[in-house]
Amino acid sequence: MRRIDAIGVTLGVFAAGGLAYVALKVAGLDNLEAGIWSQLLLVGGLIGWLLSYVFRVMGKKMTYHQQRSAYEEAFWQKKLDELSPEELEKLQAELEKEEKINS
């Protein structure tokens, strides 16, 4: 995330809190209650975002993990494509040999 994006998110959250406060005041709550409820909404939203972030990290659904997996797959596919038929047969024979040993 770039610095300008972080500033934009911060201003957006600040504006959302202010709008929630004004909306609650218009709905009939006094200053104290509107402040408490708007803070509760913002903290609840923050906790929800944090939990979604933790679940994405634990499930490796982050952009970094996806890009790395795609890169590794493309790298090994290119290496495999560069092998000559003889080298490919030799590699396949080694894999079959290891598979027999492990089973």
PDB file of N, CA and C in Angstrom:
ATOM      1  N   MET A   1       0.852  -1.170   0.000  1.00  0.00           N
ATOM      2  CA  MET A   1       0.000   0.000   0.000  1.00  0.00           C
ATOM      3  C   MET A   1       0.899   1.234   0.000  1.00  0.00           C
ATOM      4  N   ARG A   2       0.560   2.144  -0.862  1.00  0.00           N
ATOM      5  CA  ARG A   2       1.335   3.379  -0.933  1.00  0.00           C
ATOM      6  C   ARG A   2       0.924   4.324   0.193  1.00  0.00           C
ATOM      7  N   ARG A   3       1.775   5.315   0.423  1.00  0.00           N
ATOM      8  CA  ARG A   3       1.513   6.270   1.498  1.00  0.00           C
ATOM      9  C   ARG A   3       0.204   7.026   1.259  1.00  0.00           C
ATOM     10  N   ILE A   4      -0.050   7.416   0.016  1.00  0.00           N
ATOM     11  CA  ILE A   4      -1.276   8.164  -0.282  1.00  0.00           C
ATOM     12  C   ILE A   4      -2.506   7.299  -0.045  1.00  0.00           C
ATOM     13  N   ASP A   5      -2.391   5.990  -0.292  1.00  0.00           N
ATOM     14  CA  ASP A   5      -3.510   5.079  -0.024  1.00  0.00           C
ATOM     15  C   ASP A   5      -3.788   4.996   1.471  1.00  0.00           C
ATOM     16  N   ALA A   6      -2.725   4.910   2.271  1.00  0.00           N
ATOM     17  CA  ALA A   6      -2.891   4.849   3.729  1.00  0.00           C
ATOM     18  C   ALA A   6      -3.537   6.136   4.245  1.00  0.00           C
ATOM     19  N   ILE A   7      -3.129   7.267   3.692  1.00  0.00           N
ATOM     20  CA  ILE A   7      -3.725   8.546   4.094  1.00  0.00           C
ATOM     21  C   ILE A   7      -5.197   8.576   3.708  1.00  0.00           C
ATOM     22  N   GLY A   8      -5.512   8.082   2.516  1.00  0.00           N
ATOM     23  CA  GLY A   8      -6.903   8.045   2.059  1.00  0.00           C
ATOM     24  C   GLY A   8      -7.770   7.162   2.937  1.00  0.00           C
ATOM     25  N   VAL A   9      -7.260   5.998   3.312  1.00  0.00           N
ATOM     26  CA  VAL A   9      -8.011   5.097   4.191  1.00  0.00           C
ATOM     27  C   VAL A   9      -8.232   5.752   5.549  1.00  0.00           C
ATOM     28  N   THR A  10      -7.192   6.383   6.072  1.00  0.00           N
ATOM     29  CA  THR A  10      -7.310   7.054   7.371  1.00  0.00           C
ATOM     30  C   THR A  10      -8.372   8.148   7.327  1.00  0.00           C
ATOM     31  N   LEU A  11      -8.328   8.976   6.295  1.00  0.00           N
ATOM     32  CA  LEU A  11      -9.335  10.039   6.161  1.00  0.00           C
ATOM     33  C   LEU A  11     -10.728   9.455   5.967  1.00  0.00           C
ATOM     34  N   GLY A  12     -10.830   8.347   5.231  1.00  0.00           N
ATOM     35  CA  GLY A  12     -12.123   7.697   5.020  1.00  0.00           C
ATOM     36  C   GLY A  12     -12.711   7.174   6.317  1.00  0.00           C
ATOM     37  N   VAL A  13     -11.881   6.558   7.146  1.00  0.00           N
ATOM     38  CA  VAL A  13     -12.353   6.039   8.436  1.00  0.00           C
ATOM     39  C   VAL A  13     -12.758   7.200   9.342  1.00  0.00           C
ATOM     40  N   PHE A  14     -11.956   8.264   9.336  1.00  0.00           N
ATOM     41  CA  PHE A  14     -12.287   9.453  10.137  1.00  0.00           C
ATOM     42  C   PHE A  14     -13.626  10.038   9.688  1.00  0.00           C
ATOM     43  N   ALA A  15     -13.832  10.141   8.377  1.00  0.00           N
ATOM     44  CA  ALA A  15     -15.085  10.678   7.841  1.00  0.00           C
ATOM     45  C   ALA A  15     -16.261   9.758   8.172  1.00  0.00           C
ATOM     46  N   ALA A  16     -16.045   8.436   8.102  1.00  0.00           N
ATOM     47  CA  ALA A  16     -17.114   7.494   8.427  1.00  0.00           C
ATOM     48  C   ALA A  16     -17.534   7.635   9.886  1.00  0.00           C
ATOM     49  N   GLY A  17     -16.558   7.831  10.774  1.00  0.00           N
ATOM     50  CA  GLY A  17     -16.884   8.039  12.182  1.00  0.00           C
ATOM     51  C   GLY A  17     -17.690   9.308  12.387  1.00  0.00           C
ATOM     52  N   GLY A  18     -17.295  10.374  11.696  1.00  0.00           N
ATOM     53  CA  GLY A  18     -18.040  11.627  11.804  1.00  0.00           C
ATOM     54  C   GLY A  18     -19.448  11.501  11.250  1.00  0.00           C
ATOM     55  N   LEU A  19     -19.590  10.815  10.121  1.00  0.00           N
ATOM     56  CA  LEU A  19     -20.918  10.615   9.539  1.00  0.00           C
ATOM     57  C   LEU A  19     -21.793   9.748  10.446  1.00  0.00           C
ATOM     58  N   ALA A  20     -21.205   8.723  11.048  1.00  0.00           N
ATOM     59  CA  ALA A  20     -21.967   7.885  11.974  1.00  0.00           C
ATOM     60  C   ALA A  20     -22.440   8.713  13.169  1.00  0.00           C
ATOM     61  N   TYR A  21     -21.561   9.574  13.672  1.00  0.00           N
ATOM     62  CA  TYR A  21     -21.917  10.431  14.811  1.00  0.00           C
ATOM     63  C   TYR A  21     -23.075  11.357  14.434  1.00  0.00           C
ATOM     64  N   VAL A  22     -22.968  12.000  13.277  1.00  0.00           N
ATOM     65  CA  VAL A  22     -24.029  12.920  12.836  1.00  0.00           C
ATOM     66  C   VAL A  22     -25.331  12.162  12.596  1.00  0.00           C
ATOM     67  N   ALA A  23     -25.248  10.982  11.976  1.00  0.00           N
ATOM     68  CA  ALA A  23     -26.455  10.192  11.715  1.00  0.00           C
ATOM     69  C   ALA A  23     -27.126   9.773  13.020  1.00  0.00           C
ATOM     70  N   LEU A  24     -26.334   9.409  14.007  1.00  0.00           N
ATOM     71  CA  LEU A  24     -26.916   9.013  15.298  1.00  0.00           C
ATOM     72  C   LEU A  24     -27.518  10.206  16.027  1.00  0.00           C
ATOM     73  N   LYS A  25     -26.906  11.372  15.875  1.00  0.00           N
ATOM     74  CA  LYS A  25     -27.484  12.579  16.492  1.00  0.00           C
ATOM     75  C   LYS A  25     -28.808  12.917  15.818  1.00  0.00           C
ATOM     76  N   VAL A  26     -28.864  12.798  14.498  1.00  0.00           N
ATOM     77  CA  VAL A  26     -30.109  13.079  13.771  1.00  0.00           C
ATOM     78  C   VAL A  26     -31.180  12.063  14.158  1.00  0.00           C
ATOM     79  N   ALA A  27     -30.749  10.833  14.460  1.00  0.00           N
ATOM     80  CA  ALA A  27     -31.695   9.787  14.862  1.00  0.00           C
ATOM     81  C   ALA A  27     -32.264  10.025  16.260  1.00  0.00           C
ATOM     82  N   GLY A  28     -31.696  10.985  17.002  1.00  0.00           N
ATOM     83  CA  GLY A  28     -32.285  11.347  18.284  1.00  0.00           C
ATOM     84  C   GLY A  28     -31.428  11.055  19.503  1.00  0.00           C
ATOM     85  N   LEU A  29     -30.221  10.561  19.310  1.00  0.00           N
ATOM     86  CA  LEU A  29     -29.357  10.304  20.463  1.00  0.00           C
ATOM     87  C   LEU A  29     -28.677  11.601  20.895  1.00  0.00           C
ATOM     88  N   ASP A  30     -28.367  11.700  22.198  1.00  0.00           N
ATOM     89  CA  ASP A  30     -27.655  12.889  22.664  1.00  0.00           C
ATOM     90  C   ASP A  30     -26.165  12.765  22.308  1.00  0.00           C
ATOM     91  N   ASN A  31     -25.379  13.815  22.613  1.00  0.00           N
ATOM     92  CA  ASN A  31     -23.968  13.850  22.217  1.00  0.00           C
ATOM     93  C   ASN A  31     -23.176  12.651  22.753  1.00  0.00           C
ATOM     94  N   LEU A  32     -23.355  12.349  24.022  1.00  0.00           N
ATOM     95  CA  LEU A  32     -22.586  11.277  24.655  1.00  0.00           C
ATOM     96  C   LEU A  32     -22.931   9.921  24.051  1.00  0.00           C
ATOM     97  N   GLU A  33     -24.212   9.624  23.934  1.00  0.00           N
ATOM     98  CA  GLU A  33     -24.621   8.331  23.374  1.00  0.00           C
ATOM     99  C   GLU A  33     -24.205   8.192  21.912  1.00  0.00           C
ATOM    100  N   ALA A  34     -24.352   9.255  21.135  1.00  0.00           N
ATOM    101  CA  ALA A  34     -23.949   9.209  19.728  1.00  0.00           C
ATOM    102  C   ALA A  34     -22.449   8.969  19.611  1.00  0.00           C
ATOM    103  N   GLY A  35     -21.655   9.590  20.485  1.00  0.00           N
ATOM    104  CA  GLY A  35     -20.207   9.388  20.480  1.00  0.00           C
ATOM    105  C   GLY A  35     -19.829   7.962  20.835  1.00  0.00           C
ATOM    106  N   ILE A  36     -20.487   7.426  21.849  1.00  0.00           N
ATOM    107  CA  ILE A  36     -20.205   6.058  22.280  1.00  0.00           C
ATOM    108  C   ILE A  36     -20.559   5.067  21.172  1.00  0.00           C
ATOM    109  N   TRP A  37     -21.743   5.210  20.580  1.00  0.00           N
ATOM    110  CA  TRP A  37     -22.162   4.269  19.543  1.00  0.00           C
ATOM    111  C   TRP A  37     -21.324   4.396  18.269  1.00  0.00           C
ATOM    112  N   SER A  38     -20.932   5.608  17.915  1.00  0.00           N
ATOM    113  CA  SER A  38     -20.091   5.752  16.717  1.00  0.00           C
ATOM    114  C   SER A  38     -18.712   5.137  16.947  1.00  0.00           C
ATOM    115  N   GLN A  39     -18.173   5.293  18.166  1.00  0.00           N
ATOM    116  CA  GLN A  39     -16.894   4.641  18.488  1.00  0.00           C
ATOM    117  C   GLN A  39     -17.037   3.129  18.490  1.00  0.00           C
ATOM    118  N   LEU A  40     -18.148   2.635  19.013  1.00  0.00           N
ATOM    119  CA  LEU A  40     -18.389   1.193  19.025  1.00  0.00           C
ATOM    120  C   LEU A  40     -18.443   0.643  17.595  1.00  0.00           C
ATOM    121  N   LEU A  41     -19.106   1.358  16.703  1.00  0.00           N
ATOM    122  CA  LEU A  41     -19.183   0.931  15.298  1.00  0.00           C
ATOM    123  C   LEU A  41     -17.795   0.918  14.656  1.00  0.00           C
ATOM    124  N   LEU A  42     -17.001   1.942  14.916  1.00  0.00           N
ATOM    125  CA  LEU A  42     -15.661   2.006  14.329  1.00  0.00           C
ATOM    126  C   LEU A  42     -14.746   0.907  14.884  1.00  0.00           C
ATOM    127  N   VAL A  43     -14.790   0.680  16.180  1.00  0.00           N
ATOM    128  CA  VAL A  43     -13.959  -0.370  16.781  1.00  0.00           C
ATOM    129  C   VAL A  43     -14.419  -1.742  16.295  1.00  0.00           C
ATOM    130  N   GLY A  44     -15.722  -1.946  16.182  1.00  0.00           N
ATOM    131  CA  GLY A  44     -16.244  -3.212  15.647  1.00  0.00           C
ATOM    132  C   GLY A  44     -15.794  -3.438  14.209  1.00  0.00           C
ATOM    133  N   GLY A  45     -15.818  -2.386  13.407  1.00  0.00           N
ATOM    134  CA  GLY A  45     -15.332  -2.492  12.034  1.00  0.00           C
ATOM    135  C   GLY A  45     -13.851  -2.810  11.979  1.00  0.00           C
ATOM    136  N   LEU A  46     -13.081  -2.190  12.860  1.00  0.00           N
ATOM    137  CA  LEU A  46     -11.644  -2.445  12.916  1.00  0.00           C
ATOM    138  C   LEU A  46     -11.359  -3.888  13.309  1.00  0.00           C
ATOM    139  N   ILE A  47     -12.072  -4.391  14.299  1.00  0.00           N
ATOM    140  CA  ILE A  47     -11.876  -5.776  14.730  1.00  0.00           C
ATOM    141  C   ILE A  47     -12.282  -6.737  13.609  1.00  0.00           C
ATOM    142  N   GLY A  48     -13.363  -6.445  12.903  1.00  0.00           N
ATOM    143  CA  GLY A  48     -13.785  -7.276  11.776  1.00  0.00           C
ATOM    144  C   GLY A  48     -12.743  -7.303  10.673  1.00  0.00           C
ATOM    145  N   TRP A  49     -12.189  -6.128  10.337  1.00  0.00           N
ATOM    146  CA  TRP A  49     -11.145  -6.069   9.313  1.00  0.00           C
ATOM    147  C   TRP A  49      -9.914  -6.847   9.766  1.00  0.00           C
ATOM    148  N   LEU A  50      -9.537  -6.694  11.035  1.00  0.00           N
ATOM    149  CA  LEU A  50      -8.372  -7.397  11.564  1.00  0.00           C
ATOM    150  C   LEU A  50      -8.561  -8.905  11.494  1.00  0.00           C
ATOM    151  N   LEU A  51      -9.742  -9.397  11.853  1.00  0.00           N
ATOM    152  CA  LEU A  51     -10.009 -10.830  11.782  1.00  0.00           C
ATOM    153  C   LEU A  51      -9.967 -11.334  10.344  1.00  0.00           C
ATOM    154  N   SER A  52     -10.517 -10.557   9.414  1.00  0.00           N
ATOM    155  CA  SER A  52     -10.461 -10.983   8.008  1.00  0.00           C
ATOM    156  C   SER A  52      -9.018 -11.034   7.523  1.00  0.00           C
ATOM    157  N   TYR A  53      -8.198 -10.104   7.967  1.00  0.00           N
ATOM    158  CA  TYR A  53      -6.787 -10.092   7.597  1.00  0.00           C
ATOM    159  C   TYR A  53      -6.070 -11.317   8.157  1.00  0.00           C
ATOM    160  N   VAL A  54      -6.333 -11.637   9.419  1.00  0.00           N
ATOM    161  CA  VAL A  54      -5.691 -12.796  10.047  1.00  0.00           C
ATOM    162  C   VAL A  54      -6.091 -14.081   9.320  1.00  0.00           C
ATOM    163  N   PHE A  55      -7.373 -14.213   8.961  1.00  0.00           N
ATOM    164  CA  PHE A  55      -7.821 -15.412   8.256  1.00  0.00           C
ATOM    165  C   PHE A  55      -7.195 -15.501   6.866  1.00  0.00           C
ATOM    166  N   ARG A  56      -7.021 -14.373   6.179  1.00  0.00           N
ATOM    167  CA  ARG A  56      -6.367 -14.398   4.866  1.00  0.00           C
ATOM    168  C   ARG A  56      -4.906 -14.800   4.997  1.00  0.00           C
ATOM    169  N   VAL A  57      -4.232 -14.320   6.038  1.00  0.00           N
ATOM    170  CA  VAL A  57      -2.830 -14.681   6.249  1.00  0.00           C
ATOM    171  C   VAL A  57      -2.715 -16.168   6.569  1.00  0.00           C
ATOM    172  N   MET A  58      -3.556 -16.656   7.460  1.00  0.00           N
ATOM    173  CA  MET A  58      -3.482 -18.063   7.849  1.00  0.00           C
ATOM    174  C   MET A  58      -3.837 -18.989   6.688  1.00  0.00           C
ATOM    175  N   GLY A  59      -4.751 -18.561   5.826  1.00  0.00           N
ATOM    176  CA  GLY A  59      -5.146 -19.372   4.680  1.00  0.00           C
ATOM    177  C   GLY A  59      -4.276 -19.154   3.458  1.00  0.00           C
ATOM    178  N   LYS A  60      -3.239 -18.328   3.596  1.00  0.00           N
ATOM    179  CA  LYS A  60      -2.319 -17.991   2.499  1.00  0.00           C
ATOM    180  C   LYS A  60      -3.076 -17.483   1.270  1.00  0.00           C
ATOM    181  N   LYS A  61      -4.039 -16.632   1.504  1.00  0.00           N
ATOM    182  CA  LYS A  61      -4.812 -16.016   0.430  1.00  0.00           C
ATOM    183  C   LYS A  61      -4.322 -14.602   0.119  1.00  0.00           C
ATOM    184  N   MET A  62      -3.149 -14.265   0.628  1.00  0.00           N
ATOM    185  CA  MET A  62      -2.591 -12.937   0.409  1.00  0.00           C
ATOM    186  C   MET A  62      -2.026 -12.850  -1.008  1.00  0.00           C
ATOM    187  N   THR A  63      -1.969 -11.657  -1.540  1.00  0.00           N
ATOM    188  CA  THR A  63      -1.450 -11.433  -2.886  1.00  0.00           C
ATOM    189  C   THR A  63      -0.021 -11.948  -3.009  1.00  0.00           C
ATOM    190  N   TYR A  64       0.788 -11.733  -1.982  1.00  0.00           N
ATOM    191  CA  TYR A  64       2.183 -12.179  -2.015  1.00  0.00           C
ATOM    192  C   TYR A  64       2.269 -13.688  -2.216  1.00  0.00           C
ATOM    193  N   HIS A  65       1.492 -14.445  -1.463  1.00  0.00           N
ATOM    194  CA  HIS A  65       1.526 -15.897  -1.566  1.00  0.00           C
ATOM    195  C   HIS A  65       1.058 -16.360  -2.942  1.00  0.00           C
ATOM    196  N   GLN A  66       0.023 -15.724  -3.458  1.00  0.00           N
ATOM    197  CA  GLN A  66      -0.494 -16.104  -4.770  1.00  0.00           C
ATOM    198  C   GLN A  66       0.520 -15.790  -5.867  1.00  0.00           C
ATOM    199  N   GLN A  67       1.158 -14.620  -5.785  1.00  0.00           N
ATOM    200  CA  GLN A  67       2.172 -14.272  -6.773  1.00  0.00           C
ATOM    201  C   GLN A  67       3.363 -15.207  -6.689  1.00  0.00           C
ATOM    202  N   ARG A  68       3.779 -15.546  -5.486  1.00  0.00           N
ATOM    203  CA  ARG A  68       4.930 -16.436  -5.320  1.00  0.00           C
ATOM    204  C   ARG A  68       4.630 -17.822  -5.865  1.00  0.00           C
ATOM    205  N   SER A  69       3.444 -18.329  -5.597  1.00  0.00           N
ATOM    206  CA  SER A  69       3.061 -19.642  -6.122  1.00  0.00           C
ATOM    207  C   SER A  69       3.037 -19.641  -7.649  1.00  0.00           C
ATOM    208  N   ALA A  70       2.480 -18.586  -8.225  1.00  0.00           N
ATOM    209  CA  ALA A  70       2.432 -18.491  -9.689  1.00  0.00           C
ATOM    210  C   ALA A  70       3.836 -18.403 -10.274  1.00  0.00           C
ATOM    211  N   TYR A  71       4.720 -17.665  -9.624  1.00  0.00           N
ATOM    212  CA  TYR A  71       6.095 -17.532 -10.093  1.00  0.00           C
ATOM    213  C   TYR A  71       6.813 -18.877 -10.031  1.00  0.00           C
ATOM    214  N   GLU A  72       6.701 -19.577  -8.910  1.00  0.00           N
ATOM    215  CA  GLU A  72       7.367 -20.867  -8.767  1.00  0.00           C
ATOM    216  C   GLU A  72       6.857 -21.871  -9.786  1.00  0.00           C
ATOM    217  N   GLU A  73       5.556 -21.873 -10.008  1.00  0.00           N
ATOM    218  CA  GLU A  73       4.989 -22.794 -11.000  1.00  0.00           C
ATOM    219  C   GLU A  73       5.515 -22.473 -12.394  1.00  0.00           C
ATOM    220  N   ALA A  74       5.554 -21.200 -12.751  1.00  0.00           N
ATOM    221  CA  ALA A  74       6.064 -20.807 -14.068  1.00  0.00           C
ATOM    222  C   ALA A  74       7.558 -21.121 -14.193  1.00  0.00           C
ATOM    223  N   PHE A  75       8.306 -20.921 -13.112  1.00  0.00           N
ATOM    224  CA  PHE A  75       9.745 -21.199 -13.121  1.00  0.00           C
ATOM    225  C   PHE A  75      10.002 -22.674 -13.391  1.00  0.00           C
ATOM    226  N   TRP A  76       9.316 -23.550 -12.647  1.00  0.00           N
ATOM    227  CA  TRP A  76       9.547 -24.986 -12.813  1.00  0.00           C
ATOM    228  C   TRP A  76       9.015 -25.484 -14.152  1.00  0.00           C
ATOM    229  N   GLN A  77       7.948 -24.890 -14.646  1.00  0.00           N
ATOM    230  CA  GLN A  77       7.426 -25.280 -15.958  1.00  0.00           C
ATOM    231  C   GLN A  77       8.427 -24.917 -17.046  1.00  0.00           C
ATOM    232  N   LYS A  78       9.058 -23.748 -16.924  1.00  0.00           N
ATOM    233  CA  LYS A  78      10.069 -23.341 -17.901  1.00  0.00           C
ATOM    234  C   LYS A  78      11.262 -24.285 -17.847  1.00  0.00           C
ATOM    235  N   LYS A  79      11.721 -24.633 -16.640  1.00  0.00           N
ATOM    236  CA  LYS A  79      12.834 -25.576 -16.497  1.00  0.00           C
ATOM    237  C   LYS A  79      12.478 -26.937 -17.114  1.00  0.00           C
ATOM    238  N   LEU A  80      11.253 -27.377 -16.896  1.00  0.00           N
ATOM    239  CA  LEU A  80      10.811 -28.650 -17.448  1.00  0.00           C
ATOM    240  C   LEU A  80      10.763 -28.599 -18.977  1.00  0.00           C
ATOM    241  N   ASP A  81      10.299 -27.476 -19.520  1.00  0.00           N
ATOM    242  CA  ASP A  81      10.232 -27.318 -20.974  1.00  0.00           C
ATOM    243  C   ASP A  81      11.616 -27.279 -21.619  1.00  0.00           C
ATOM    244  N   GLU A  82      12.626 -26.828 -20.872  1.00  0.00           N
ATOM    245  CA  GLU A  82      13.984 -26.723 -21.406  1.00  0.00           C
ATOM    246  C   GLU A  82      14.722 -28.056 -21.426  1.00  0.00           C
ATOM    247  N   LEU A  83      14.192 -29.052 -20.720  1.00  0.00           N
ATOM    248  CA  LEU A  83      14.862 -30.348 -20.681  1.00  0.00           C
ATOM    249  C   LEU A  83      14.753 -31.063 -22.025  1.00  0.00           C
ATOM    250  N   SER A  84      15.833 -31.753 -22.384  1.00  0.00           N
ATOM    251  CA  SER A  84      15.803 -32.568 -23.609  1.00  0.00           C
ATOM    252  C   SER A  84      15.009 -33.840 -23.318  1.00  0.00           C
ATOM    253  N   PRO A  85      14.553 -34.549 -24.350  1.00  0.00           N
ATOM    254  CA  PRO A  85      13.800 -35.787 -24.113  1.00  0.00           C
ATOM    255  C   PRO A  85      14.591 -36.809 -23.292  1.00  0.00           C
ATOM    256  N   GLU A  86      15.902 -36.863 -23.495  1.00  0.00           N
ATOM    257  CA  GLU A  86      16.723 -37.807 -22.737  1.00  0.00           C
ATOM    258  C   GLU A  86      16.763 -37.425 -21.259  1.00  0.00           C
ATOM    259  N   GLU A  87      16.954 -36.134 -20.996  1.00  0.00           N
ATOM    260  CA  GLU A  87      16.986 -35.664 -19.610  1.00  0.00           C
ATOM    261  C   GLU A  87      15.635 -35.871 -18.937  1.00  0.00           C
ATOM    262  N   LEU A  88      14.573 -35.677 -19.694  1.00  0.00           N
ATOM    263  CA  LEU A  88      13.226 -35.864 -19.163  1.00  0.00           C
ATOM    264  C   LEU A  88      12.987 -37.329 -18.796  1.00  0.00           C
ATOM    265  N   GLU A  89      13.417 -38.231 -19.651  1.00  0.00           N
ATOM    266  CA  GLU A  89      13.279 -39.661 -19.362  1.00  0.00           C
ATOM    267  C   GLU A  89      14.106 -40.041 -18.130  1.00  0.00           C
ATOM    268  N   LYS A  90      15.321 -39.501 -18.028  1.00  0.00           N
ATOM    269  CA  LYS A  90      16.180 -39.789 -16.877  1.00  0.00           C
ATOM    270  C   LYS A  90      15.525 -39.296 -15.583  1.00  0.00           C
ATOM    271  N   LEU A  91      14.973 -38.098 -15.623  1.00  0.00           N
ATOM    272  CA  LEU A  91      14.306 -37.533 -14.454  1.00  0.00           C
ATOM    273  C   LEU A  91      13.086 -38.357 -14.077  1.00  0.00           C
ATOM    274  N   GLN A  92      12.328 -38.768 -15.068  1.00  0.00           N
ATOM    275  CA  GLN A  92      11.144 -39.578 -14.812  1.00  0.00           C
ATOM    276  C   GLN A  92      11.534 -40.922 -14.192  1.00  0.00           C
ATOM    277  N   ALA A  93      12.617 -41.524 -14.667  1.00  0.00           N
ATOM    278  CA  ALA A  93      13.088 -42.794 -14.111  1.00  0.00           C
ATOM    279  C   ALA A  93      13.509 -42.613 -12.656  1.00  0.00           C
ATOM    280  N   GLU A  94      14.182 -41.499 -12.351  1.00  0.00           N
ATOM    281  CA  GLU A  94      14.589 -41.230 -10.968  1.00  0.00           C
ATOM    282  C   GLU A  94      13.376 -41.053 -10.067  1.00  0.00           C
ATOM    283  N   LEU A  95      12.378 -40.354 -10.561  1.00  0.00           N
ATOM    284  CA  LEU A  95      11.156 -40.144  -9.767  1.00  0.00           C
ATOM    285  C   LEU A  95      10.439 -41.457  -9.495  1.00  0.00           C
ATOM    286  N   GLU A  96      10.366 -42.314 -10.505  1.00  0.00           N
ATOM    287  CA  GLU A  96       9.734 -43.610 -10.311  1.00  0.00           C
ATOM    288  C   GLU A  96      10.511 -44.453  -9.315  1.00  0.00           C
ATOM    289  N   LYS A  97      11.841 -44.357  -9.385  1.00  0.00           N
ATOM    290  CA  LYS A  97      12.700 -45.112  -8.448  1.00  0.00           C
ATOM    291  C   LYS A  97      12.460 -44.647  -7.010  1.00  0.00           C
ATOM    292  N   GLU A  98      12.403 -43.330  -6.801  1.00  0.00           N
ATOM    293  CA  GLU A  98      12.139 -42.779  -5.473  1.00  0.00           C
ATOM    294  C   GLU A  98      10.749 -43.147  -4.989  1.00  0.00           C
ATOM    295  N   GLU A  99       9.790 -43.176  -5.904  1.00  0.00           N
ATOM    296  CA  GLU A  99       8.417 -43.526  -5.534  1.00  0.00           C
ATOM    297  C   GLU A  99       8.340 -44.972  -5.054  1.00  0.00           C
ATOM    298  N   LYS A 100       9.085 -45.862  -5.717  1.00  0.00           N
ATOM    299  CA  LYS A 100       9.106 -47.269  -5.298  1.00  0.00           C
ATOM    300  C   LYS A 100       9.764 -47.423  -3.927  1.00  0.00           C
ATOM    301  N   ILE A 101      10.808 -46.636  -3.673  1.00  0.00           N
ATOM    302  CA  ILE A 101      11.509 -46.703  -2.397  1.00  0.00           C
ATOM    303  C   ILE A 101      10.603 -46.202  -1.266  1.00  0.00           C
ATOM    304  N   ASN A 102       9.867 -45.129  -1.510  1.00  0.00           N
ATOM    305  CA  ASN A 102       9.009 -44.532  -0.475  1.00  0.00           C
ATOM    306  C   ASN A 102       7.747 -45.318  -0.229  1.00  0.00           C
ATOM    307  N   SER A 103       7.334 -46.158  -1.144  1.00  0.00           N
ATOM    308  CA  SER A 103       6.074 -46.901  -0.935  1.00  0.00           C
ATOM    309  C   SER A 103       6.275 -48.288  -0.458  1.00  0.00           C
TER     310      SER A 103
END
